[in-house]
Short mmCIF file of C-alpha atoms and ligand atoms in Angstrom, two decimals:
data_model
loop_
_atom_site.label_atom_id
_atom_site.label_comp_id
_atom_site.label_asym_id
_atom_site.label_seq_id
_atom_site.Cartn_x
_atom_site.Cartn_y
_atom_site.Cartn_z
CA MET J 1 -126.71 12.57 107.28
CA ASN J 2 -126.47 14.29 103.88
CA ARG J 3 -128.63 17.24 102.92
CA LEU J 4 -131.17 15.23 100.96
CA GLY J 5 -131.47 12.68 103.77
CA ARG J 6 -131.99 15.47 106.29
CA LYS J 7 -134.63 17.08 104.13
CA ILE J 8 -136.49 13.79 103.68
CA SER J 9 -136.41 12.97 107.42
CA ILE J 10 -137.57 16.45 108.43
CA THR J 11 -140.42 16.39 105.93
CA ILE J 12 -141.56 12.91 106.93
CA THR J 13 -141.22 13.71 110.65
CA VAL J 14 -143.25 16.89 110.28
CA CYS J 15 -145.92 14.97 108.33
CA ILE J 16 -146.11 12.25 110.97
CA LEU J 17 -146.14 14.81 113.80
CA PHE J 18 -148.97 16.64 112.10
CA VAL J 19 -150.98 13.43 111.70
CA PHE J 20 -150.35 12.43 115.32
CA ILE J 21 -151.28 15.85 116.73
CA PHE J 22 -154.42 15.87 114.65
CA TYR J 23 -155.18 12.39 115.95
CA LEU J 24 -154.60 13.46 119.59
CA ILE J 25 -156.90 16.46 119.23
CA ILE J 26 -159.62 14.36 117.64
CA ASN J 27 -159.20 11.76 120.40
CA SER J 28 -159.49 14.34 123.16
CA PHE J 29 -162.52 16.17 121.87
CA LEU J 30 -164.54 13.84 119.75
CA LEU J 31 -163.86 10.34 121.11
CA PRO J 32 -165.81 10.75 124.42
CA LYS J 33 -168.77 12.16 122.51
CA TYR J 34 -168.63 9.38 119.97
CA TYR J 35 -168.36 6.76 122.71
CA LEU J 36 -171.43 8.13 124.48
CA PHE J 37 -173.33 8.27 121.22
CA GLN J 38 -172.50 4.62 120.49
CA MET J 39 -173.47 3.43 123.99
CA ARG J 40 -176.70 5.37 123.88
CA ASN J 41 -177.53 3.83 120.50
CA ARG J 42 -176.84 0.36 121.82
CA VAL J 43 -179.23 0.87 124.74
CA HIS J 44 -181.83 2.57 122.54
CA ASP J 45 -181.77 -0.21 119.95
CA LEU J 46 -182.20 -2.83 122.63
CA SER J 47 -184.99 -1.01 124.44
CA THR J 48 -186.83 -0.56 121.14
CA ALA J 49 -186.43 -4.28 120.40
CA ILE J 50 -187.66 -5.22 123.87
CA ASN J 51 -190.67 -2.95 123.42
CA LYS J 52 -191.70 -4.93 120.37
CA MET J 53 -191.24 -8.33 122.05
CA PRO J 54 -194.05 -10.25 123.75
CA SER J 55 -193.60 -10.12 127.55
CA LEU J 56 -193.00 -13.82 127.94
CA GLU J 57 -190.33 -13.96 125.26
CA PHE J 58 -188.64 -10.96 126.85
CA LYS J 59 -188.47 -12.56 130.28
CA GLN J 60 -187.10 -15.78 128.82
CA SER J 61 -184.41 -14.12 126.76
CA ILE J 62 -183.08 -11.62 129.31
CA ASN J 63 -179.81 -13.48 129.87
CA HIS J 64 -179.24 -13.88 126.20
CA LEU J 65 -179.97 -10.21 125.51
CA GLU J 66 -177.64 -9.10 128.33
CA GLN J 67 -174.76 -11.20 127.05
CA LYS J 68 -175.25 -10.35 123.43
CA ASN J 69 -175.44 -6.58 123.97
CA ASN J 70 -173.19 -6.33 127.02
CA VAL J 71 -175.85 -4.52 129.04
CA THR J 72 -177.73 -5.05 132.29
CA ILE J 73 -181.49 -5.55 132.29
CA ALA J 74 -183.74 -5.41 135.38
CA TYR J 75 -187.52 -5.26 135.66
CA GLU J 76 -190.15 -4.84 138.34
CA PRO J 77 -193.93 -4.36 138.29
CA ILE J 78 -194.76 -0.71 138.84
CA GLN J 79 -195.85 0.25 142.35
CA THR J 80 -196.70 3.54 144.03
CA ASN J 81 -194.26 3.30 146.94
CA LEU J 82 -191.24 4.95 145.39
CA ASP J 83 -188.77 4.10 148.20
CA GLN J 84 -189.65 0.47 148.06
CA PHE J 85 -189.69 0.43 144.25
CA ASN J 86 -186.25 2.04 143.94
CA GLY J 87 -184.86 -0.27 146.64
CA ILE J 88 -186.05 -3.37 144.79
CA LEU J 89 -184.65 -2.13 141.48
CA ARG J 90 -181.28 -1.31 143.08
CA ASP J 91 -181.20 -4.77 144.71
CA LYS J 92 -181.92 -6.44 141.44
CA LEU J 93 -179.13 -4.48 139.76
CA TYR J 94 -176.85 -5.28 142.67
CA GLN J 95 -177.52 -8.97 142.17
CA LYS J 96 -176.28 -8.46 138.63
CA ARG J 97 -173.06 -6.92 140.02
CA VAL J 98 -174.06 -3.36 139.23
CA THR J 99 -173.46 -1.38 142.40
CA LEU J 100 -174.76 2.12 142.11
CA ASN J 101 -174.15 5.08 144.44
CA LYS J 102 -176.68 7.16 142.68
CA PHE J 103 -179.81 5.72 141.17
CA TRP J 104 -183.29 7.02 141.75
CA VAL J 105 -186.40 6.79 139.66
CA THR J 106 -188.43 9.91 140.38
CA GLU J 107 -192.16 10.08 140.40
CA GLN J 108 -192.14 12.22 137.33
CA THR J 109 -190.03 9.68 135.45
CA LEU J 110 -192.28 6.88 136.58
CA ASN J 111 -195.35 8.76 135.37
CA GLN J 112 -193.80 9.46 132.02
CA VAL J 113 -192.78 5.83 131.58
CA GLU J 114 -196.25 4.70 132.64
CA SER J 115 -197.70 6.85 129.90
CA GLY J 116 -195.69 4.79 127.37
CA LYS J 117 -192.69 7.09 126.87
CA ARG J 118 -189.08 5.95 126.78
CA ILE J 119 -186.92 7.90 129.24
CA SER J 120 -183.12 8.00 128.95
CA LYS J 121 -180.92 9.02 131.88
CA ILE J 122 -177.29 9.09 132.93
CA TYR J 123 -176.49 8.56 136.64
CA ASP J 124 -173.04 9.90 137.48
CA GLN J 125 -171.40 7.58 140.03
CA GLY J 126 -169.03 10.23 141.39
CA LYS J 127 -165.85 8.74 142.79
CA LEU J 128 -166.40 5.46 140.95
CA LYS J 129 -165.40 7.44 137.86
CA SER J 130 -168.18 5.92 135.86
CA SER J 131 -171.76 6.60 134.91
CA PHE J 132 -174.78 4.41 134.44
CA LEU J 133 -176.57 5.03 131.17
CA VAL J 134 -180.17 3.76 131.20
CA ASP J 135 -183.37 3.57 129.20
CA PHE J 136 -186.58 3.14 131.16
CA ILE J 137 -189.53 1.58 129.37
CA GLN J 138 -192.79 0.00 130.41
CA LYS J 139 -194.29 -3.23 129.17
CA ASP J 140 -197.56 -4.73 130.49
CA ASN J 141 -197.27 -2.61 133.66
CA VAL J 142 -193.76 -3.86 134.26
CA PHE J 143 -190.98 -1.25 134.60
CA ILE J 144 -187.89 -2.27 132.64
CA VAL J 145 -184.38 -0.87 133.12
CA VAL J 146 -181.89 -1.36 130.26
CA GLY J 147 -178.54 0.03 131.40
CA VAL J 148 -174.85 0.02 130.72
CA SER J 149 -171.89 1.27 132.75
CA ILE J 150 -169.78 3.79 130.93
CA VAL J 151 -166.36 4.88 132.07
CA TYR J 152 -165.17 8.49 132.30
CA LEU J 153 -163.77 8.50 128.83
CA SER J 154 -161.84 11.77 129.08
CA ASP J 155 -159.60 10.01 131.63
CA ALA J 156 -159.10 7.02 129.38
CA VAL J 157 -158.42 9.24 126.40
CA HIS J 158 -155.83 11.10 128.39
CA ILE J 159 -153.99 7.85 129.09
CA VAL J 160 -154.32 6.66 125.50
CA ASN J 161 -152.96 9.99 124.28
CA LYS J 162 -150.00 9.78 126.61
CA PHE J 163 -149.26 6.29 125.35
CA THR J 164 -149.60 7.49 121.78
CA ILE J 165 -147.00 10.20 122.41
CA TYR J 166 -144.52 7.57 123.63
CA ILE J 167 -145.16 5.50 120.52
CA MET J 168 -144.78 8.61 118.38
CA VAL J 169 -141.36 9.44 119.85
CA PHE J 170 -140.25 5.86 119.32
CA LEU J 171 -141.61 5.83 115.75
CA ILE J 172 -139.89 9.08 114.85
CA LEU J 173 -136.55 7.77 116.14
CA MET J 174 -137.06 4.59 114.11
CA LEU J 175 -138.02 6.67 111.13
CA ILE J 176 -134.94 8.84 111.28
CA LEU J 177 -132.81 5.70 111.33
CA MET J 178 -134.69 4.18 108.41
CA VAL J 179 -134.56 7.38 106.35
CA TRP J 180 -130.85 7.64 107.07
CA ILE J 181 -130.24 4.16 105.66
CA TRP J 182 -132.63 4.73 102.79
CA SER J 183 -131.32 8.17 101.89
CA LYS J 184 -127.82 6.75 101.67
CA LYS J 185 -129.10 4.30 99.08
CA ILE J 186 -130.69 7.10 97.09
CA THR J 187 -127.95 9.67 97.42
CA ASN J 188 -125.01 7.43 96.56
CA PRO J 189 -125.98 7.17 92.87
CA LEU J 190 -126.87 10.87 92.92
CA LYS J 191 -123.40 11.63 94.21
CA GLU J 192 -121.94 9.53 91.41
CA LEU J 193 -124.00 11.52 88.90
CA LYS J 194 -122.83 14.77 90.47
CA ASP J 195 -119.19 13.68 90.12
CA ILE J 196 -119.71 12.60 86.50
CA SER J 197 -121.43 15.90 85.66
CA LYS J 198 -118.45 17.73 87.12
CA GLU J 199 -116.10 15.69 84.96
CA ILE J 200 -118.23 16.34 81.88
CA ALA J 201 -118.02 20.05 82.72
CA GLN J 202 -114.23 19.63 82.58
CA LEU J 203 -114.68 18.12 79.08
CA ASP J 204 -113.93 14.62 80.33
CA PHE J 205 -116.88 12.84 78.75
CA LYS J 206 -117.36 9.94 81.17
CA LYS J 207 -120.40 7.75 81.60
CA ALA J 208 -122.27 6.63 84.71
CA LYS J 209 -122.99 2.98 85.50
CA ILE J 210 -126.16 3.05 87.59
CA SER J 211 -128.83 0.38 87.74
CA THR J 212 -131.38 1.41 90.33
CA ASN J 213 -134.31 0.66 88.07
CA ASP J 214 -135.94 4.03 88.76
CA GLU J 215 -135.86 7.69 87.75
CA ILE J 216 -132.25 7.98 88.88
CA GLU J 217 -131.25 5.29 86.40
CA GLU J 218 -133.20 7.20 83.72
CA LEU J 219 -131.39 10.37 84.72
CA ALA J 220 -128.08 8.53 84.44
CA LYS J 221 -129.08 7.36 80.96
CA SER J 222 -129.91 10.92 79.93
CA ILE J 223 -126.62 12.18 81.32
CA ASN J 224 -124.76 9.42 79.47
CA GLU J 225 -126.57 10.37 76.29
CA MET J 226 -125.69 13.99 76.90
CA SER J 227 -122.08 13.01 77.51
CA ASP J 228 -121.99 11.14 74.18
CA LYS J 229 -123.56 14.00 72.25
CA LEU J 230 -121.29 16.55 73.87
CA ARG J 231 -118.27 14.43 73.02
CA ILE J 232 -119.35 14.20 69.38
CA ALA J 233 -120.07 17.95 69.25
CA HIS J 234 -116.76 18.67 70.94
CA ASP J 235 -114.82 16.46 68.51
CA ASP J 236 -116.68 18.02 65.62
CA LEU J 237 -115.84 21.49 66.89
CA ASN J 238 -112.18 20.55 67.26
CA GLN J 239 -112.19 19.18 63.75
CA ARG J 240 -113.77 22.35 62.40
CA ASN J 241 -111.25 24.39 64.29
CA ALA J 242 -108.42 22.45 62.71
CA LYS J 243 -110.05 22.84 59.29
CA LEU J 244 -110.44 26.57 59.85
CA LYS J 245 -106.75 26.83 60.71
CA THR J 246 -105.78 25.02 57.49
CA PHE J 247 -108.27 27.15 55.61
CA ILE J 248 -106.72 30.36 56.91
CA SER J 249 -103.19 29.17 56.23
CA ASP J 250 -104.32 28.11 52.73
CA ILE J 251 -105.84 31.54 52.09
CA SER J 252 -102.63 33.20 53.21
CA HIS J 253 -100.66 30.92 50.94
CA GLU J 254 -102.97 31.52 47.97
CA LEU J 255 -102.67 35.29 48.47
CA LYS J 256 -98.93 35.22 49.03
CA THR J 257 -98.08 33.61 45.69
CA PRO J 258 -99.61 36.32 43.45
CA LEU J 259 -98.45 39.05 45.85
CA ALA J 260 -94.86 37.76 45.63
CA LEU J 261 -95.15 37.79 41.84
CA ILE J 262 -96.56 41.35 41.86
CA LYS J 263 -93.69 42.45 44.07
CA ALA J 264 -91.06 40.75 41.90
CA TYR J 265 -92.44 42.14 38.64
CA SER J 266 -92.85 45.66 40.15
CA ALA J 267 -89.18 45.50 41.22
CA GLY J 268 -88.30 44.38 37.68
CA ILE J 269 -90.07 47.45 36.23
CA LYS J 270 -88.27 49.67 38.74
CA ASP J 271 -84.94 48.12 37.75
CA GLY J 272 -85.78 48.71 34.11
CA ILE J 273 -85.71 45.08 33.07
CA ASP J 274 -89.35 45.03 31.91
CA ASP J 275 -89.65 43.25 28.57
CA GLY J 276 -93.09 44.83 28.06
CA THR J 277 -95.06 41.95 29.64
CA TYR J 278 -94.49 42.83 33.29
CA VAL J 279 -97.53 45.06 33.67
CA ASP J 280 -99.70 42.37 32.10
CA THR J 281 -98.41 39.85 34.62
CA ILE J 282 -99.09 42.23 37.47
CA ILE J 283 -102.64 42.82 36.21
CA LYS J 284 -103.16 39.05 35.84
CA GLN J 285 -102.00 38.44 39.40
CA THR J 286 -104.19 41.26 40.72
CA ASP J 287 -107.13 39.68 38.90
CA GLN J 288 -106.31 36.37 40.54
CA ILE J 289 -106.31 37.98 44.01
CA ASN J 290 -109.58 39.68 43.16
CA ARG J 291 -111.15 36.41 42.05
CA LEU J 292 -109.97 34.68 45.16
CA ILE J 293 -111.40 37.36 47.44
CA ASP J 294 -114.69 37.35 45.50
CA LYS J 295 -114.95 33.58 45.92
CA LEU J 296 -114.10 33.81 49.62
CA LEU J 297 -116.78 36.42 50.11
CA GLU J 298 -119.20 34.25 48.17
CA LEU J 299 -118.38 31.24 50.33
CA SER J 300 -118.92 33.15 53.56
CA ARG J 301 -122.10 34.76 52.21
CA ILE J 302 -123.55 31.37 51.26
CA GLU J 303 -123.15 30.15 54.84
CA ARG J 304 -125.10 33.17 56.11
CA GLU J 305 -127.70 33.71 53.40
CA ILE J 306 -131.31 32.84 54.18
CA LEU J 307 -132.58 30.17 51.80
CA HIS J 308 -135.60 31.11 49.67
CA ILE J 309 -136.94 27.68 48.87
CA GLU J 310 -139.33 27.50 45.94
CA LYS J 311 -140.47 24.90 43.45
CA PHE J 312 -138.67 24.82 40.09
CA ASP J 313 -138.44 22.55 37.08
CA LEU J 314 -134.97 21.00 37.32
CA ILE J 315 -134.41 20.74 33.55
CA GLN J 316 -135.45 24.35 32.98
CA LEU J 317 -133.19 25.53 35.80
CA PHE J 318 -130.22 23.63 34.42
CA GLU J 319 -130.84 24.81 30.85
CA THR J 320 -130.85 28.44 32.06
CA SER J 321 -127.44 27.92 33.65
CA LEU J 322 -126.21 26.24 30.52
CA GLU J 323 -127.11 29.30 28.39
CA ASN J 324 -124.36 31.31 30.16
CA PHE J 325 -121.75 28.93 28.76
CA GLU J 326 -122.78 28.99 25.10
CA ILE J 327 -119.75 30.99 23.97
CA GLU J 328 -117.31 29.00 26.05
CA LEU J 329 -118.74 25.71 24.79
CA ASN J 330 -118.39 26.86 21.18
CA GLN J 331 -114.86 28.19 21.72
CA ASN J 332 -113.72 24.88 23.15
CA ASN J 333 -115.70 22.81 20.65
CA ILE J 334 -117.39 20.93 23.40
CA ILE J 335 -120.20 18.54 22.62
CA LEU J 336 -122.93 18.22 25.24
CA ILE J 337 -124.69 14.89 25.38
CA LYS J 338 -127.94 15.42 27.27
CA ASP J 339 -129.83 12.44 28.55
CA TYR J 340 -133.08 13.58 30.18
CA ILE J 341 -135.05 10.44 31.01
CA SER J 342 -138.48 11.57 32.08
CA THR J 343 -141.78 12.45 30.60
CA ASN J 344 -142.87 14.36 33.70
CA GLN J 345 -142.01 17.82 34.73
CA LEU J 346 -139.29 17.25 37.34
CA ASN J 347 -139.98 19.68 40.15
CA ILE J 348 -137.46 20.32 42.90
CA GLU J 349 -137.68 22.60 45.92
CA VAL J 350 -134.54 24.72 46.21
CA ASP J 351 -133.12 28.22 46.45
CA ARG J 352 -132.87 29.13 42.77
CA ASP J 353 -129.84 31.46 42.98
CA GLN J 354 -127.80 29.01 44.98
CA ILE J 355 -128.58 25.95 42.85
CA GLU J 356 -127.70 28.00 39.76
CA LYS J 357 -124.29 28.61 41.35
CA VAL J 358 -123.93 24.84 41.81
CA PHE J 359 -124.70 24.20 38.15
CA ASN J 360 -122.42 27.04 37.00
CA ASN J 361 -119.49 25.65 38.97
CA LEU J 362 -120.05 22.09 37.78
CA ILE J 363 -120.43 23.12 34.13
CA SER J 364 -117.41 25.44 34.20
CA ASN J 365 -115.28 22.71 35.83
CA ALA J 366 -116.38 20.17 33.24
CA ILE J 367 -115.49 22.58 30.42
CA LYS J 368 -112.20 23.52 32.08
CA TYR J 369 -110.97 20.07 33.00
CA THR J 370 -112.45 17.65 30.49
CA LYS J 371 -109.90 15.54 28.63
CA ASN J 372 -111.92 15.20 25.44
CA PRO J 373 -114.71 17.39 24.07
CA GLY J 374 -117.62 15.30 25.35
CA ILE J 375 -119.60 16.24 28.45
CA ASN J 376 -122.45 13.98 29.53
CA ILE J 377 -125.49 15.23 31.42
CA LYS J 378 -128.08 12.87 32.79
CA ILE J 379 -131.34 13.64 34.59
CA TYR J 380 -133.62 10.83 35.69
CA GLU J 381 -136.09 9.73 38.36
CA GLU J 382 -135.16 7.06 40.83
CA ASN J 383 -137.73 6.04 43.46
CA GLU J 384 -138.45 9.15 45.52
CA GLU J 385 -135.55 11.11 44.02
CA ILE J 386 -134.59 13.06 40.94
CA VAL J 387 -130.94 12.46 40.07
CA PHE J 388 -128.72 14.95 38.27
CA MET J 389 -125.37 13.77 36.87
CA ILE J 390 -122.58 15.46 34.98
CA ASN J 391 -119.66 13.42 33.56
CA ASN J 392 -116.49 14.21 31.67
CA GLU J 393 -113.29 12.36 30.95
CA THR J 394 -110.34 13.03 33.19
CA ASN J 395 -106.74 12.08 33.79
CA LEU J 396 -107.43 11.82 37.50
CA LYS J 397 -107.07 8.35 38.95
CA ASN J 398 -109.69 6.82 41.16
CA SER J 399 -108.58 6.99 44.75
CA THR J 400 -110.02 7.59 48.16
CA GLN J 401 -108.48 11.05 47.91
CA ILE J 402 -111.08 12.04 45.36
CA LYS J 403 -113.47 12.93 48.21
CA GLN J 404 -111.07 15.72 49.16
CA ILE J 405 -111.99 17.45 45.93
CA TRP J 406 -114.74 19.24 47.93
CA GLU J 407 -112.23 20.81 50.33
CA PRO J 408 -111.39 24.50 49.81
CA PHE J 409 -108.19 25.12 47.80
CA TYR J 410 -107.96 21.48 46.93
CA VAL J 411 -106.55 21.36 43.42
CA MET J 412 -105.78 18.00 41.90
CA GLU J 413 -102.14 17.57 40.93
CA ALA J 414 -103.06 16.67 37.37
CA SER J 415 -104.83 19.98 36.82
CA ARG J 416 -102.36 22.07 38.84
CA ASN J 417 -99.72 21.67 36.11
CA LYS J 418 -102.04 22.99 33.45
CA HIS J 419 -102.13 26.33 35.26
CA PHE J 420 -105.82 27.01 35.02
CA THR J 421 -107.15 30.21 36.50
CA GLY J 422 -108.96 28.37 39.24
CA THR J 423 -109.19 29.28 42.91
CA GLY J 424 -109.86 25.83 44.31
CA LEU J 425 -113.01 27.21 45.97
CA GLY J 426 -115.62 26.30 43.34
CA LEU J 427 -116.44 22.84 44.68
CA ALA J 428 -116.23 24.08 48.28
CA ILE J 429 -119.02 26.52 47.40
CA VAL J 430 -120.96 23.70 45.70
CA LYS J 431 -120.63 21.47 48.76
CA SER J 432 -121.61 24.27 51.12
CA ILE J 433 -124.80 24.96 49.14
CA LEU J 434 -125.74 21.28 48.81
CA THR J 435 -125.11 20.68 52.52
CA ARG J 436 -127.29 23.64 53.45
CA HIS J 437 -130.02 22.22 51.20
CA GLN J 438 -129.48 18.78 52.76
CA LEU J 439 -129.08 17.31 49.29
CA LYS J 440 -127.18 14.05 48.86
CA HIS J 441 -124.25 14.48 46.49
CA ASP J 442 -121.28 12.47 45.37
CA VAL J 443 -118.20 12.37 43.17
CA LYS J 444 -116.77 9.22 41.57
CA ILE J 445 -114.21 8.32 38.98
CA ILE J 446 -115.23 5.34 36.85
CA ASP J 447 -112.98 4.23 33.96
CA GLY J 448 -111.40 7.64 33.47
CA THR J 449 -114.69 9.49 33.76
CA ILE J 450 -115.35 11.83 36.65
CA GLN J 451 -118.97 11.87 37.70
CA PHE J 452 -120.66 14.44 39.95
CA SER J 453 -124.20 13.57 41.10
CA ILE J 454 -126.88 15.35 43.10
CA HIS J 455 -129.99 13.65 44.48
CA PHE J 456 -133.02 15.92 44.83
CA PRO J 457 -135.92 14.51 46.85
CA LYS J 458 -139.25 14.82 45.06
CA PRO J 459 -141.48 17.43 46.69
CA LYS J 460 -143.67 15.65 49.26
CA HIS J 461 -147.11 16.35 47.74
CA LEU J 462 -145.95 15.05 44.35
CA LYS J 463 -144.90 11.63 45.61
N1 LIG I 1 -115.15 18.11 36.03
C1 LIG I 1 -113.89 17.95 36.48
N2 LIG I 1 -113.02 17.15 35.83
C2 LIG I 1 -111.79 16.97 36.30
N3 LIG I 1 -111.29 17.53 37.41
C3 LIG I 1 -112.10 18.33 38.10
C4 LIG I 1 -113.45 18.57 37.69
N4 LIG I 1 -114.00 19.38 38.59
C5 LIG I 1 -113.05 19.64 39.53
N5 LIG I 1 -111.94 19.03 39.26
C6 LIG I 1 -110.70 19.06 40.06
O1 LIG I 1 -111.02 19.54 41.33
C7 LIG I 1 -110.29 20.72 41.63
C8 LIG I 1 -111.12 21.63 42.48
O2 LIG I 1 -112.17 22.20 41.76
P1 LIG I 1 -112.78 23.59 42.16
O3 LIG I 1 -113.07 23.49 43.58
O4 LIG I 1 -113.90 23.91 41.26
O5 LIG I 1 -111.62 24.59 42.00
P2 LIG I 1 -111.05 25.29 40.72
O6 LIG I 1 -111.97 24.95 39.59
O7 LIG I 1 -111.05 26.68 41.06
O8 LIG I 1 -109.70 24.70 40.54
C9 LIG I 1 -109.91 21.27 40.33
O9 LIG I 1 -108.74 21.99 40.39
C10 LIG I 1 -109.73 20.03 39.48
O10 LIG I 1 -108.44 19.48 39.70
MG1 LIG I 2 -114.02 25.31 39.63
#
């Protein structure tokens, strides 16, 4: 038997043993007393009833009363000769098949009964192992005996108890057998669950097939659910790991290029072949490394920073960001076409510094990469959301690859040639901030126009 089965059988056996022992003790001590109490009540009730009956009715219904109550009734007119009186009574009882070794109505008893009292007595019959329980009453000068034979109950109880013990042993054996069969039924699915859990622990995300229609089936469901979630988390972790590896190799690559240039140009200076521009190139490359490291630090800081969410007016927030680009916009002759469709104040709940970074990156990209001088900005309400959009024309073609624009160091081929001073981290920072804010965002290319959109949910109490 398995451990659970053993535990169940021991517990049940101990419970049953306890109940049986309690039952045996009660039987031994209380049953004889209870039996006597019941018999005495039966005789008392009858003698009280007889007392209330008219004499004639009593004499006529003796047989009926005896049968109904399982007692013996005898009567005899009271007389002073005690020997004779007791003899007659004993004879009458004998005729009713009640043979008594010991039965004697004393003078005192007789006197008490004559005075109208009810007297109860028990006559122990010695070796007959029984007693005769009687009530004596008097009715119209007639002495009435209402009696019943009672066995020595302690003896009977002893036998019953012995029999009970045999039954108990038999029952416990049966029980152990039943529990053994039953526990196998319970523990088999548990064993399956144990095996599956072990496999899950080894990162083999299996599922249990158990239909017991009880808590074990529910447990199996939970374990299956856990297995699914762990598998997803595990896959996700693997994916992140792979991404991190590419990220690190990308960083190394991005750092290596300017470092190689710095080395080459430094060697050129040393060899005396500097045409006067070498130092400038070295400074430019150092700046590039600096920018890259700043952006990397920014990206890692964003992931750690605690968000300070507050309510702001979206248009105001965007306009503030826009102010930083005034000179750049003028230098590049860029025309901004703003399309703010709302009469309300459009409140959003965000971390101001971080959302400003998002706007700065999107605006600077639009200025940097736009094909013609027009940049479109749209802000409007849509159901429970406030939508922000920024569009500019591009040479990029629409493809599924466009989604990769969010990846760190992802620089579209078309813009790579132009040799902009980008790091390829701007949109990765944007994505990281928007993801942390749980804001829906998207990028699309429609008819040569690249469109970035952010969906801000309206603050709850304003809906
Ligand atoms: N508004 C835009 N128009 C056209 N191309 C864009 C725009 N924004 C981003 N891109 C493309 O996505 C690439 C990644 O952008 P980003 O992550 O900001 O890096 P960076 O600006 O440093 O190159 C850019 O190199 C560019 O090719
Ligand atoms: Mg950028």
